Short mmCIF file of C-alpha atoms in Angstrom, two decimals:
data_model
loop_
_atom_site.label_atom_id
_atom_site.label_comp_id
_atom_site.label_asym_id
_atom_site.label_seq_id
_atom_site.Cartn_x
_atom_site.Cartn_y
_atom_site.Cartn_z
CA MET A 192 -23.95 -47.75 10.37
CA ASP A 193 -20.54 -47.87 8.67
CA LYS A 194 -17.66 -49.96 9.97
CA ARG A 195 -15.88 -47.00 11.57
CA LEU A 196 -18.97 -45.92 13.49
CA ARG A 197 -19.71 -49.51 14.62
CA THR A 198 -16.17 -49.78 15.93
CA ARG A 199 -16.46 -46.54 17.90
CA TYR A 200 -19.87 -47.66 19.19
CA LEU A 201 -18.36 -50.89 20.55
CA ILE A 202 -15.50 -48.99 22.12
CA LEU A 203 -17.98 -46.68 23.85
CA LEU A 204 -19.99 -49.61 25.19
CA MET A 205 -16.82 -51.11 26.65
CA SER A 206 -16.00 -47.72 28.14
CA LEU A 207 -19.37 -47.71 29.89
CA LEU A 208 -18.20 -50.78 31.80
CA LEU A 209 -14.60 -49.82 32.36
CA ALA A 210 -15.14 -46.12 33.13
CA SER A 211 -11.59 -45.07 32.50
CA CYS A 212 -9.96 -42.86 35.13
CA MET A 213 -7.29 -41.56 32.78
CA GLN A 214 -7.13 -38.23 31.01
CA ASP A 215 -4.67 -36.36 28.82
CA HIS A 216 -3.47 -38.96 26.30
CA SER A 217 -1.65 -36.24 24.43
CA ASP A 218 1.49 -36.87 22.47
CA TYR A 219 4.59 -37.06 24.59
CA GLN A 220 8.02 -35.71 23.81
CA PRO A 221 10.86 -38.14 24.64
CA ILE A 222 13.29 -36.47 27.01
CA GLU A 223 16.89 -37.47 27.56
CA SER A 224 17.75 -36.96 31.22
CA PRO A 225 16.40 -33.75 32.84
CA PHE A 226 14.36 -35.76 35.35
CA LYS A 227 17.13 -38.17 36.30
CA GLY A 228 18.10 -36.42 39.52
CA MET A 229 14.52 -35.99 40.71
CA LEU A 230 13.56 -39.61 39.99
CA LEU A 231 16.65 -41.03 41.66
CA SER A 232 16.13 -38.81 44.71
CA SER A 233 12.52 -39.99 44.94
CA LEU A 234 13.77 -43.54 45.56
CA ASP A 235 15.72 -42.54 48.68
CA SER A 236 12.69 -43.15 50.91
CA ARG A 237 12.48 -46.72 49.58
CA LYS A 238 16.06 -47.68 50.33
CA VAL A 239 16.37 -50.50 52.84
CA LYS A 240 19.78 -50.68 54.49
CA SER A 241 19.27 -53.50 56.99
CA SER A 242 19.45 -56.24 54.39
CA SER A 243 22.24 -56.54 51.87
CA GLU A 244 20.03 -58.79 49.70
CA LEU A 245 17.30 -56.18 49.40
CA TYR A 246 19.72 -53.32 48.89
CA GLU A 247 21.48 -55.22 46.11
CA LYS A 248 18.23 -55.99 44.29
CA MET A 249 17.10 -52.39 44.53
CA GLN A 250 20.51 -51.14 43.45
CA GLU A 251 20.40 -53.47 40.44
CA VAL A 252 17.13 -51.82 39.39
CA ILE A 253 18.62 -48.34 39.82
CA ASN A 254 21.71 -49.28 37.81
CA LYS A 255 19.56 -50.59 34.93
CA LEU A 256 17.44 -47.42 34.59
CA ASP A 257 18.03 -45.95 31.13
CA PHE A 258 17.58 -42.21 31.60
CA TYR A 259 17.98 -41.62 27.88
CA ASP A 260 14.47 -43.06 27.47
CA VAL A 261 12.23 -41.22 29.95
CA ARG A 262 8.64 -40.27 29.18
CA LYS A 263 6.24 -38.13 31.15
CA TYR A 264 2.43 -38.22 31.31
CA THR A 265 -0.22 -36.38 33.33
CA LEU A 266 -2.85 -38.44 35.12
CA ALA A 267 -6.34 -37.44 36.20
CA GLY A 268 -6.03 -35.36 39.34
CA GLY A 269 -2.75 -33.79 38.30
CA GLN A 270 -0.38 -36.61 39.30
CA GLU A 271 2.59 -37.11 37.02
CA LEU A 272 3.67 -40.46 35.66
CA PHE A 273 7.20 -41.12 34.39
CA THR A 274 8.25 -44.28 32.58
CA VAL A 275 11.91 -45.27 32.26
CA ARG A 276 13.30 -48.06 30.13
CA LEU A 277 14.93 -50.87 32.14
CA GLY A 278 17.71 -53.24 31.18
CA GLU A 279 17.72 -56.94 32.04
CA LEU A 280 17.18 -57.79 35.72
CA SER A 281 17.95 -61.00 37.59
CA GLY A 282 14.50 -61.25 39.20
CA VAL A 283 12.26 -59.94 36.42
CA LYS A 284 10.99 -61.95 33.47
CA GLY A 285 10.08 -60.24 30.23
CA GLY A 286 11.83 -58.89 27.17
CA THR A 287 10.37 -55.38 27.46
CA ARG A 288 10.64 -53.67 30.84
CA ARG A 289 9.60 -50.23 32.09
CA ALA A 290 10.02 -48.61 35.50
CA VAL A 291 6.92 -46.61 36.39
CA PHE A 292 7.13 -43.66 38.79
CA GLN A 293 3.94 -41.95 39.99
CA MET A 294 4.64 -38.50 41.47
CA ASN A 295 2.53 -35.98 43.36
CA ASN A 296 4.00 -32.50 43.86
CA GLY A 297 7.47 -33.91 43.26
CA ALA A 298 7.09 -36.75 45.79
CA LEU A 299 7.02 -40.43 44.84
CA THR A 300 3.62 -42.00 45.55
CA ASP A 301 4.13 -45.30 43.75
CA PHE A 302 6.81 -47.31 41.94
CA ARG A 303 6.33 -50.45 39.86
CA ILE A 304 8.27 -52.49 37.34
CA VAL A 305 6.12 -53.60 34.41
CA ALA A 306 7.44 -56.35 32.14
CA PHE A 307 5.95 -57.65 28.89
CA GLU A 308 6.40 -61.02 27.19
CA GLY A 309 4.78 -61.94 23.89
CA GLU A 310 4.18 -59.45 21.10
CA THR A 311 7.40 -57.80 20.00
CA ASN A 312 5.84 -54.79 18.25
CA ILE A 313 4.07 -53.39 21.30
CA GLU A 314 4.28 -49.83 22.59
CA PRO A 315 4.81 -50.51 26.33
CA ASP A 316 3.90 -47.02 27.51
CA GLU A 317 0.59 -47.10 25.67
CA LEU A 318 -0.27 -50.40 27.37
CA ILE A 319 0.77 -49.11 30.79
CA ILE A 320 -1.49 -46.09 30.36
CA LYS A 321 -4.37 -48.39 29.40
CA PHE A 322 -3.68 -50.68 32.37
CA ILE A 323 -3.70 -47.78 34.83
CA GLY A 324 -6.90 -46.44 33.29
CA ASN A 325 -8.67 -49.83 33.01
CA GLU A 326 -8.99 -49.20 29.28
CA VAL A 327 -9.64 -51.59 26.40
CA HIS A 328 -6.60 -53.00 24.58
CA ASP A 329 -5.82 -55.90 22.22
CA PHE A 330 -2.50 -57.07 23.68
CA THR A 331 -1.60 -60.76 23.38
CA GLY A 332 1.06 -61.94 25.81
CA ARG A 333 1.98 -61.65 29.47
CA ALA A 334 2.16 -58.43 31.50
CA SER A 335 3.79 -58.76 34.93
CA VAL A 336 4.14 -56.21 37.72
CA TYR A 337 7.04 -56.31 40.20
CA SER A 338 8.07 -54.29 43.24
CA LEU A 339 11.21 -52.18 43.48
CA TYR A 340 12.89 -55.25 45.02
CA GLN A 341 11.97 -57.43 42.01
CA ASP A 342 9.24 -59.36 43.86
CA ILE A 343 6.36 -60.47 41.64
CA LEU A 344 3.10 -58.76 42.66
CA PHE A 345 0.72 -60.04 40.00
CA PHE A 346 0.49 -60.86 36.29
CA ASN A 347 -2.08 -61.27 33.54
CA GLU A 348 -1.77 -63.32 30.36
CA TYR A 349 -3.90 -61.87 27.56
CA GLU A 350 -5.24 -63.06 24.24
CA ASP A 351 -6.47 -60.16 22.10
CA GLY A 352 -6.98 -58.12 25.25
CA GLN A 353 -8.90 -60.80 27.15
CA VAL A 354 -7.42 -62.22 30.37
CA LYS A 355 -6.79 -65.96 30.01
CA ILE A 356 -4.51 -66.50 33.02
CA ASN A 357 -4.19 -64.36 36.14
CA GLY A 358 -1.65 -64.57 38.95
CA ARG A 359 -1.82 -62.69 42.24
CA VAL A 360 0.05 -62.72 45.54
CA THR A 361 -2.06 -63.70 48.56
CA ILE A 362 -1.93 -65.30 52.01
CA GLY A 363 -2.14 -69.08 52.13
CA ASP A 364 -5.29 -70.51 53.70
CA THR A 365 -5.28 -72.46 56.98
CA GLU A 366 -4.87 -75.80 55.22
CA LYS A 367 -1.75 -74.53 53.48
CA GLY A 368 -0.36 -73.10 56.71
CA GLY A 369 -0.99 -69.57 55.55
CA ARG A 370 -1.10 -68.01 59.00
CA THR A 371 0.35 -69.07 62.33
CA ALA A 372 0.69 -67.20 65.59
CA LEU A 373 3.85 -65.47 64.40
CA CYS A 374 4.24 -65.93 60.65
CA THR A 375 2.37 -65.55 57.37
CA ALA A 376 3.03 -67.65 54.27
CA TRP A 377 2.58 -65.89 50.93
CA TYR A 378 1.67 -67.66 47.68
CA LEU A 379 1.34 -66.84 44.01
CA VAL A 380 -2.15 -68.02 43.05
CA THR A 381 -2.53 -68.67 39.32
CA THR A 382 -6.04 -68.93 37.84
CA THR A 383 -6.65 -70.19 34.30
CA TYR A 384 -9.90 -69.29 32.53
CA TYR A 385 -11.20 -71.79 29.93
CA SER A 386 -13.54 -71.16 27.01
CA ASP A 387 -16.32 -73.28 28.56
CA GLY A 388 -16.46 -70.99 31.58
CA THR A 389 -14.56 -73.26 33.97
CA THR A 390 -11.35 -72.35 35.79
CA SER A 391 -8.42 -74.08 37.45
CA GLU A 392 -6.18 -72.77 40.23
CA THR A 393 -2.63 -73.51 41.37
CA TRP A 394 -0.72 -72.24 44.42
CA GLU A 395 3.04 -71.57 44.43
CA PHE A 396 4.80 -70.76 47.72
CA LEU A 397 6.80 -67.54 47.57
CA TYR A 398 8.04 -66.53 51.03
CA THR A 399 7.14 -66.11 54.70
CA THR A 400 6.88 -62.93 56.77
CA CYS A 401 6.86 -63.05 60.55
CA ASP A 402 5.83 -60.98 63.57
CA CYS A 403 5.04 -57.65 61.91
CA GLN A 404 2.98 -59.36 59.16
CA GLU A 405 4.05 -56.91 56.48
CA THR A 406 4.19 -57.70 52.82
CA ARG A 407 7.02 -57.66 50.35
CA ILE A 408 5.38 -55.04 48.19
CA GLY A 409 7.58 -52.71 50.20
CA ARG A 410 9.71 -55.72 51.03
CA SER A 411 9.20 -56.80 54.65
CA LEU A 412 12.23 -57.46 56.82
CA CYS A 413 10.35 -59.35 59.49
CA GLY A 414 12.58 -62.39 59.19
CA GLY A 415 11.55 -65.96 58.38
CA GLY A 416 11.90 -68.19 55.37
CA GLY A 417 12.40 -66.45 52.06
CA GLY A 418 12.11 -63.02 53.61
CA GLY A 419 15.68 -62.61 54.75
CA GLY A 420 16.85 -61.66 58.23
CA GLY A 421 16.79 -58.39 60.05
CA SER A 422 13.97 -56.30 61.47
CA ALA A 423 11.34 -54.13 59.84
CA PRO A 424 12.68 -50.72 58.84
CA PRO A 425 10.95 -47.69 60.33
CA PRO A 426 8.80 -45.51 58.11
CA ASN A 427 10.35 -42.55 56.39
CA THR A 428 10.75 -39.89 59.10
CA GLY A 429 11.73 -37.01 56.83
CA ILE A 430 8.80 -34.86 57.98
CA PRO A 431 9.66 -31.14 58.15
CA THR A 432 10.13 -29.95 61.73
CA ASN A 433 8.96 -26.39 61.08
CA PRO A 434 6.27 -26.76 58.41
CA GLN A 435 4.25 -23.95 56.91
CA PRO A 436 0.44 -24.17 56.48
CA GLY A 437 -0.35 -26.05 53.29
CA GLU A 438 3.09 -27.69 53.08
CA GLN A 439 3.08 -31.31 51.89
CA THR A 440 5.40 -34.25 52.47
CA THR A 441 5.40 -37.95 51.57
CA VAL A 442 5.82 -40.81 54.05
CA THR A 443 6.67 -44.33 52.88
CA LEU A 444 5.83 -47.20 55.24
CA ALA A 445 7.74 -50.46 55.36
CA ASP A 446 4.83 -52.42 53.86
CA GLY A 447 4.83 -50.28 50.72
CA THR A 448 1.99 -47.96 51.72
CA VAL A 449 2.68 -44.37 50.67
CA LYS A 450 0.94 -41.42 52.33
CA VAL A 451 0.91 -37.80 51.21
CA LEU A 452 0.52 -35.51 54.23
CA GLN A 453 -0.47 -31.86 54.31
CA TYR A 454 0.05 -29.46 57.20
CA ASN A 455 -3.32 -27.79 57.83
CA CYS A 456 -4.20 -25.12 60.38
CA TYR A 457 -7.58 -24.57 62.04
CA ASP A 458 -9.01 -22.54 64.93
CA TRP A 459 -7.97 -25.28 67.34
CA GLY A 460 -4.41 -25.59 66.02
CA CYS A 461 -2.29 -27.14 63.26
CA ALA A 462 -1.67 -30.78 62.34
CA TRP A 463 -0.41 -33.07 59.59
CA GLN A 464 -3.34 -34.71 57.77
CA THR A 465 -3.37 -37.50 55.20
CA ILE A 466 -4.68 -36.27 51.85
CA MET A 467 -3.66 -39.22 49.66
CA VAL A 468 -2.81 -42.90 50.19
CA THR A 469 -1.41 -45.47 47.77
CA LEU A 470 -2.29 -48.83 49.29
CA PRO A 471 -1.11 -52.17 47.81
CA ALA A 472 -3.90 -54.75 47.71
CA VAL A 473 -1.82 -57.36 49.52
CA VAL A 474 -1.51 -54.98 52.46
CA VAL A 475 -5.30 -54.92 52.65
CA THR A 476 -5.28 -58.73 52.66
CA ALA A 477 -2.65 -58.91 55.39
CA GLN A 478 -4.09 -56.21 57.64
CA ARG A 479 -7.81 -56.97 57.71
CA ASN A 480 -8.32 -55.40 61.16
CA THR A 481 -7.00 -52.09 59.87
CA TYR A 482 -8.63 -52.15 56.44
CA TYR A 483 -11.88 -53.90 57.36
CA PHE A 484 -13.84 -51.42 55.23
CA LEU A 485 -12.08 -52.50 52.00
CA PRO A 486 -13.25 -55.77 50.39
CA PRO A 487 -10.43 -58.30 49.82
CA ALA A 488 -11.69 -59.13 46.30
CA PRO A 489 -13.19 -55.94 44.84
CA PHE A 490 -14.39 -55.47 41.29
CA PRO A 491 -12.57 -52.92 39.06
CA ASN A 492 -13.17 -49.27 39.98
CA TYR A 493 -14.92 -50.23 43.23
CA PHE A 494 -14.85 -47.26 45.57
CA VAL A 495 -15.82 -46.54 49.17
CA ILE A 496 -15.33 -43.69 51.64
CA GLY A 497 -13.21 -44.94 54.54
CA PRO A 498 -13.47 -44.03 58.23
CA ASP A 499 -10.59 -41.60 57.67
CA GLY A 500 -12.77 -39.61 55.26
CA LEU A 501 -10.74 -40.56 52.19
CA LEU A 502 -12.33 -41.93 49.03
CA TYR A 503 -10.69 -45.29 48.23
CA THR A 504 -10.83 -46.51 44.62
CA TYR A 505 -9.57 -49.93 43.49
CA ASN A 506 -7.59 -50.28 40.26
CA ALA A 507 -7.64 -53.93 39.20
CA ASN A 508 -4.94 -53.54 36.55
CA TRP A 509 -2.58 -51.93 39.09
CA ASN A 510 -3.78 -54.16 41.97
CA GLN A 511 -3.87 -51.32 44.45
CA TRP A 512 -6.15 -48.86 46.23
CA MET A 513 -5.84 -45.10 45.89
CA GLY A 514 -7.24 -43.01 48.72
CA THR A 515 -7.93 -39.35 48.02
CA ILE A 516 -9.78 -36.55 49.78
CA SER A 517 -13.44 -37.55 49.63
CA PRO A 518 -15.88 -35.69 47.40
CA VAL A 519 -17.74 -32.64 48.67
CA ASP A 520 -20.89 -33.61 50.56
CA PRO A 521 -23.79 -32.77 48.20
CA CYS A 522 -25.90 -31.99 51.28
CA VAL A 523 -23.75 -28.91 51.81
CA ILE A 524 -24.88 -27.63 48.42
CA ALA A 525 -28.45 -28.77 49.09
CA ARG A 526 -28.60 -26.70 52.27
CA ALA A 527 -27.24 -23.68 50.38
CA LEU A 528 -29.96 -24.09 47.73
CA GLU A 529 -32.66 -24.27 50.40
CA GLN A 530 -31.48 -20.99 51.92
CA ASN A 531 -31.18 -19.13 48.60
CA GLN A 532 -34.44 -17.18 48.38
CA ALA A 533 -33.50 -15.52 45.09
CA LEU A 534 -32.84 -18.90 43.46
CA ARG A 535 -36.18 -20.21 44.71
CA GLY A 536 -37.87 -17.23 43.09
CA LYS A 537 -36.11 -17.84 39.77
CA MET A 538 -37.01 -21.55 39.82
CA SER A 539 -40.65 -20.62 40.46
CA GLU A 540 -40.50 -18.18 37.55
CA LEU A 541 -39.16 -20.90 35.26
CA ASP A 542 -41.88 -23.28 36.40
CA SER A 543 -44.46 -20.86 35.01
CA LYS A 544 -42.68 -20.90 31.63
CA THR A 545 -42.64 -24.67 31.00
CA ASN A 546 -45.75 -24.19 28.82
CA LEU A 547 -43.69 -22.32 26.21
CA ASN A 548 -42.41 -24.09 23.09
CA TYR A 549 -38.78 -23.24 23.74
CA GLU A 550 -36.33 -23.59 26.60
CA THR A 551 -35.57 -20.60 28.77
CA GLY A 552 -33.35 -20.02 31.77
CA HIS A 553 -30.65 -18.02 33.54
CA THR A 554 -26.96 -18.16 34.24
CA PHE A 555 -26.00 -16.74 37.62
CA LYS A 556 -23.00 -15.37 39.48
CA ASN A 557 -22.90 -15.06 43.28
CA ASN A 558 -21.72 -11.70 44.55
CA ALA A 559 -19.60 -10.87 47.59
CA ASP A 560 -22.56 -9.17 49.35
CA GLY A 561 -24.63 -12.36 49.29
CA THR A 562 -26.76 -11.43 46.27
CA SER A 563 -26.62 -13.08 42.85
CA THR A 564 -26.64 -11.64 39.35
CA TYR A 565 -28.95 -13.52 36.94
CA THR A 566 -28.58 -13.30 33.18
CA PRO A 567 -31.50 -14.62 31.06
CA VAL A 568 -30.86 -17.10 28.23
CA ASN A 569 -33.38 -18.48 25.73
CA GLY A 570 -33.48 -21.34 23.28
CA VAL A 571 -35.05 -21.58 19.82
CA ALA A 572 -38.73 -22.45 19.37
CA GLY A 573 -39.23 -26.17 18.78
CA GLU A 574 -35.64 -27.09 19.63
CA ALA A 575 -34.64 -29.09 22.71
CA SER A 576 -31.64 -26.95 23.61
CA ILE A 577 -30.52 -23.70 25.13
CA ASN A 578 -27.32 -21.81 24.39
CA ILE A 579 -25.26 -21.32 27.56
CA ASN A 580 -22.89 -18.88 25.87
CA ILE A 581 -20.68 -17.24 28.48
CA ASN A 582 -17.35 -15.46 28.46
CA SER A 583 -16.81 -14.99 32.20
CA PRO A 584 -16.96 -17.32 35.24
CA ILE A 585 -20.39 -18.26 36.62
CA ASP A 586 -21.65 -20.20 39.65
CA GLY A 587 -24.34 -22.09 37.75
CA PHE A 588 -27.26 -22.10 35.34
CA ILE A 589 -30.94 -23.08 35.50
CA HIS A 590 -33.34 -23.75 32.63
CA THR A 591 -36.61 -25.38 31.56
CA HIS A 592 -37.74 -28.47 29.67
CA TYR A 593 -41.08 -27.81 27.99
CA ALA A 594 -43.80 -30.41 27.27
CA GLY A 595 -42.55 -33.41 25.29
CA LEU A 596 -38.96 -33.13 26.53
CA LEU A 597 -37.18 -35.25 29.15
CA SER A 598 -38.37 -35.13 32.75
CA ILE A 599 -34.71 -34.99 33.79
CA PHE A 600 -31.39 -33.65 32.46
CA SER A 601 -30.51 -34.27 28.82
CA PRO A 602 -27.09 -35.22 27.37
CA ASP A 603 -26.74 -31.61 26.16
CA ASP A 604 -27.33 -30.34 29.70
CA ILE A 605 -24.49 -32.49 31.03
CA ARG A 606 -22.25 -31.41 28.17
CA SER A 607 -22.94 -27.77 29.02
CA ILE A 608 -21.53 -28.33 32.52
CA ALA A 609 -18.36 -29.79 30.98
CA GLN A 610 -18.05 -26.86 28.58
CA VAL A 611 -18.27 -24.35 31.44
CA LEU A 612 -15.60 -26.25 33.38
CA ASN A 613 -13.26 -26.86 30.45
CA GLY A 614 -13.65 -23.26 29.30
CA GLY A 615 -12.36 -21.99 32.62
CA ASN A 616 -15.69 -20.31 33.35
CA MET A 617 -16.63 -22.15 36.55
CA VAL A 618 -16.04 -20.05 39.69
CA ASN A 619 -15.85 -23.08 42.00
CA PRO A 620 -16.52 -26.66 40.84
CA SER A 621 -17.30 -27.67 44.44
CA SER A 622 -20.30 -25.32 44.62
CA PHE A 623 -21.37 -25.18 40.95
CA MET A 624 -25.01 -26.02 40.30
CA ALA A 625 -26.95 -26.81 37.11
CA GLY A 626 -30.73 -26.86 37.50
CA VAL A 627 -33.73 -27.88 35.43
CA VAL A 628 -37.49 -27.33 35.87
CA THR A 629 -39.64 -29.54 33.64
CA ALA A 630 -43.20 -29.67 32.34
CA SER A 631 -43.43 -33.08 34.04
CA GLY A 632 -43.54 -31.27 37.38
CA THR A 633 -39.96 -32.12 38.39
CA SER A 634 -37.05 -29.93 39.47
CA TYR A 635 -33.49 -31.23 39.73
CA ALA A 636 -29.96 -30.00 40.29
CA LEU A 637 -26.66 -31.55 39.25
CA VAL A 638 -23.56 -30.84 41.34
CA ILE A 639 -19.94 -31.94 40.96
CA ASP A 640 -18.73 -33.92 43.96
CA ASP A 641 -15.53 -35.20 42.30
CA VAL A 642 -14.06 -32.78 39.79
CA ASP A 643 -11.27 -35.13 38.65
CA GLN A 644 -13.75 -37.91 37.97
CA PHE A 645 -16.00 -35.50 36.09
CA ARG A 646 -13.08 -34.27 33.96
CA ALA A 647 -12.25 -37.86 33.02
CA PHE A 648 -15.92 -38.57 32.28
CA ALA A 649 -16.11 -35.46 30.08
CA ASN A 650 -12.93 -36.39 28.23
CA ASN A 651 -14.34 -39.82 27.45
CA PHE A 652 -17.89 -38.93 26.45
CA LEU A 653 -18.56 -35.19 26.12
CA ASN A 654 -15.63 -33.27 24.65
CA ASP A 655 -15.47 -34.99 21.26
CA ASP A 656 -18.42 -34.62 18.85
CA VAL A 657 -18.35 -38.22 17.65
CA ASN A 658 -18.18 -39.68 21.15
CA PHE A 659 -20.84 -37.27 22.38
CA ASN A 660 -23.24 -38.29 19.61
CA LEU A 661 -22.71 -41.93 20.53
CA PHE A 662 -23.18 -41.12 24.20
CA ALA A 663 -26.43 -39.33 23.38
CA SER A 664 -27.65 -42.35 21.42
CA VAL A 665 -26.99 -44.86 24.23
CA TYR A 666 -28.63 -42.43 26.68
CA GLY A 667 -31.94 -43.76 25.43
CA SER A 668 -31.04 -47.09 23.83
CA VAL A 669 -28.89 -48.47 26.67
CA TYR A 670 -29.91 -46.53 29.76
CA LYS A 671 -33.57 -46.06 28.72
CA ILE A 672 -33.73 -42.38 29.63
CA THR A 673 -36.56 -41.28 27.32
CA GLU A 674 -39.30 -38.68 26.93
CA THR A 675 -42.02 -41.36 27.26
CA ASN A 676 -40.74 -42.92 30.48
CA SER A 677 -42.28 -42.20 33.84
CA VAL A 678 -40.53 -39.75 36.15
CA ALA A 679 -39.57 -42.62 38.48
CA GLN A 680 -38.06 -44.71 35.68
CA ASN A 681 -36.02 -41.82 34.32
CA GLU A 682 -34.72 -41.01 37.81
CA LYS A 683 -33.55 -44.58 38.35
CA SER A 684 -32.01 -44.91 34.90
CA PHE A 685 -30.28 -41.54 35.21
CA LEU A 686 -28.71 -42.52 38.55
CA GLN A 687 -27.57 -45.83 37.07
CA MET A 688 -25.89 -43.94 34.25
CA LEU A 689 -24.13 -41.54 36.63
CA ASN A 690 -22.83 -44.43 38.75
CA THR A 691 -21.82 -46.76 35.91
CA LEU A 692 -19.81 -44.09 34.11
CA HIS A 693 -18.23 -42.74 37.32
CA SER A 694 -19.43 -39.32 36.23
CA GLY A 695 -18.39 -37.44 39.36
CA LEU A 696 -21.89 -35.90 39.48
CA LYS A 697 -24.62 -36.06 42.11
CA LEU A 698 -28.35 -35.61 41.48
CA LEU A 699 -30.54 -33.50 43.79
CA LYS A 700 -34.34 -33.19 43.64
CA ALA A 701 -36.48 -30.31 44.92
CA ASP A 702 -39.99 -30.28 46.30
CA GLY A 703 -42.71 -28.09 44.78
CA THR A 704 -41.55 -24.99 46.66
CA TRP A 705 -37.80 -25.43 45.98
CA GLY A 706 -37.29 -25.01 49.72
CA ASP A 707 -36.37 -28.66 50.36
CA TRP A 708 -33.75 -30.59 48.40
CA ASP A 709 -32.92 -34.30 48.61
CA VAL A 710 -29.82 -36.11 47.39
CA LEU A 711 -30.97 -39.02 45.23
CA GLU A 712 -28.99 -42.28 45.28
CA LEU A 713 -29.46 -45.95 44.49
CA ASP A 714 -29.64 -48.20 47.54
CA ALA A 715 -28.33 -51.77 47.87
CA ASN A 716 -31.43 -53.07 46.07
CA ASN A 717 -30.94 -50.67 43.15
CA ASN A 718 -33.92 -48.58 44.17
CA VAL A 719 -33.96 -44.78 44.27
CA SER A 720 -33.35 -43.51 47.78
CA ALA A 721 -33.85 -39.90 48.87
CA ALA A 722 -31.45 -38.97 51.67
CA GLU A 723 -32.91 -35.88 53.26
CA CYS A 724 -30.35 -33.26 54.21
CA PHE A 725 -30.75 -31.78 57.66
#
């Protein structure tokens, strides 16, 4: 293996752990000032007028925005990210500073100041993109993140991309007087990691918030030491009074939480519903009764579906949670498969052909009258592949694995799903189904329950030939998904791969009649669990 291939192999292995959520690292075009008005207007909801101190600090940030150096990126899920060069600020340390705006449909969902100290030849935007995406980098120096009001939120000191010192804002414990009946004391906790595996920790008092217990991510005005006087500002109330179905608006709470609302109408009436939440981690720490379902110290990319139905994902580099509309319930697709008599007949037909020496199958398109149109496809004798060559949208494909092939989906099968999606030939990602019937006596389906996650997964591992070849090699060498494994071992290893890489895919398994489908998952003990769909 040459040096270049070894390097890419190591990068892929790191990616398996980090599971980047970013996409679209395309070249940007520096723009002078077309977005100035929009970006400045987006900060209106963050303006705090009941404290001259806070207003002055925010205004200093606004005055130091250099709109002759604005860059735009597209994040996974369609959000837009703008970075703006910042001049020197009284409350921000670091020789290189960027203001980072995250926008959704023209509304501000997050704002941060990122400052770098150390290497002078860095490309700050490239590092910011890597931080947001939890990607590998080799930066040496300090990266700090501040709020709009120049309050430190957290920092990392790196050496060749490895964290050596970490600082985070948290509530003081009881011994330190962290919480009383009325007030909360906030500290900057700095942890140093030594080469022998030991650590040391120091606590630095920052400020106190009282009564409303909000944080200074959005800059609390609860009163008390360090927090300034005044009372907490109300949330942004700029909600349209006569909204139209599907209309969206953004609400910014005083603690820095940002919610994107959408006006939805149903048989029972219309209402504003939360479709996205940007939640600072310190808010989770401060409001445990509200956010009991989110762990106070999660690992990177930890995700959980909350009681509000949103999928919350933790970004360690950004120190925040992002709540989005939860993935489609795979049981909905499972029930549809169970009721599809034509599909059951086609799966049975394929089962009778697993004794051939080539793969065979069908693509299918669901029709408006409830029927489906099936188009046969065949592979080449002796080859473990089938050509899903389509030029119009489909609802799915099914195929065989003959004797000697995997008892579950292959890397090429997963890549075929990505090619259908990226080629614009997927009727509806939420209901798309890829199926396989194998000579091992197994039948499975793969469905997409998070299309944005799957797009990011495909961009990282499937869309580039070199990365795909490396992915295919670790399929067996790392995840132990092989032709000689038992069905049970391949199922478990396959599920581990889907989860580790945040693939956005769910695995379903059929019984021998294809009239009963289970959603397969790994339980808390890392064992395969079949959740029957009723």
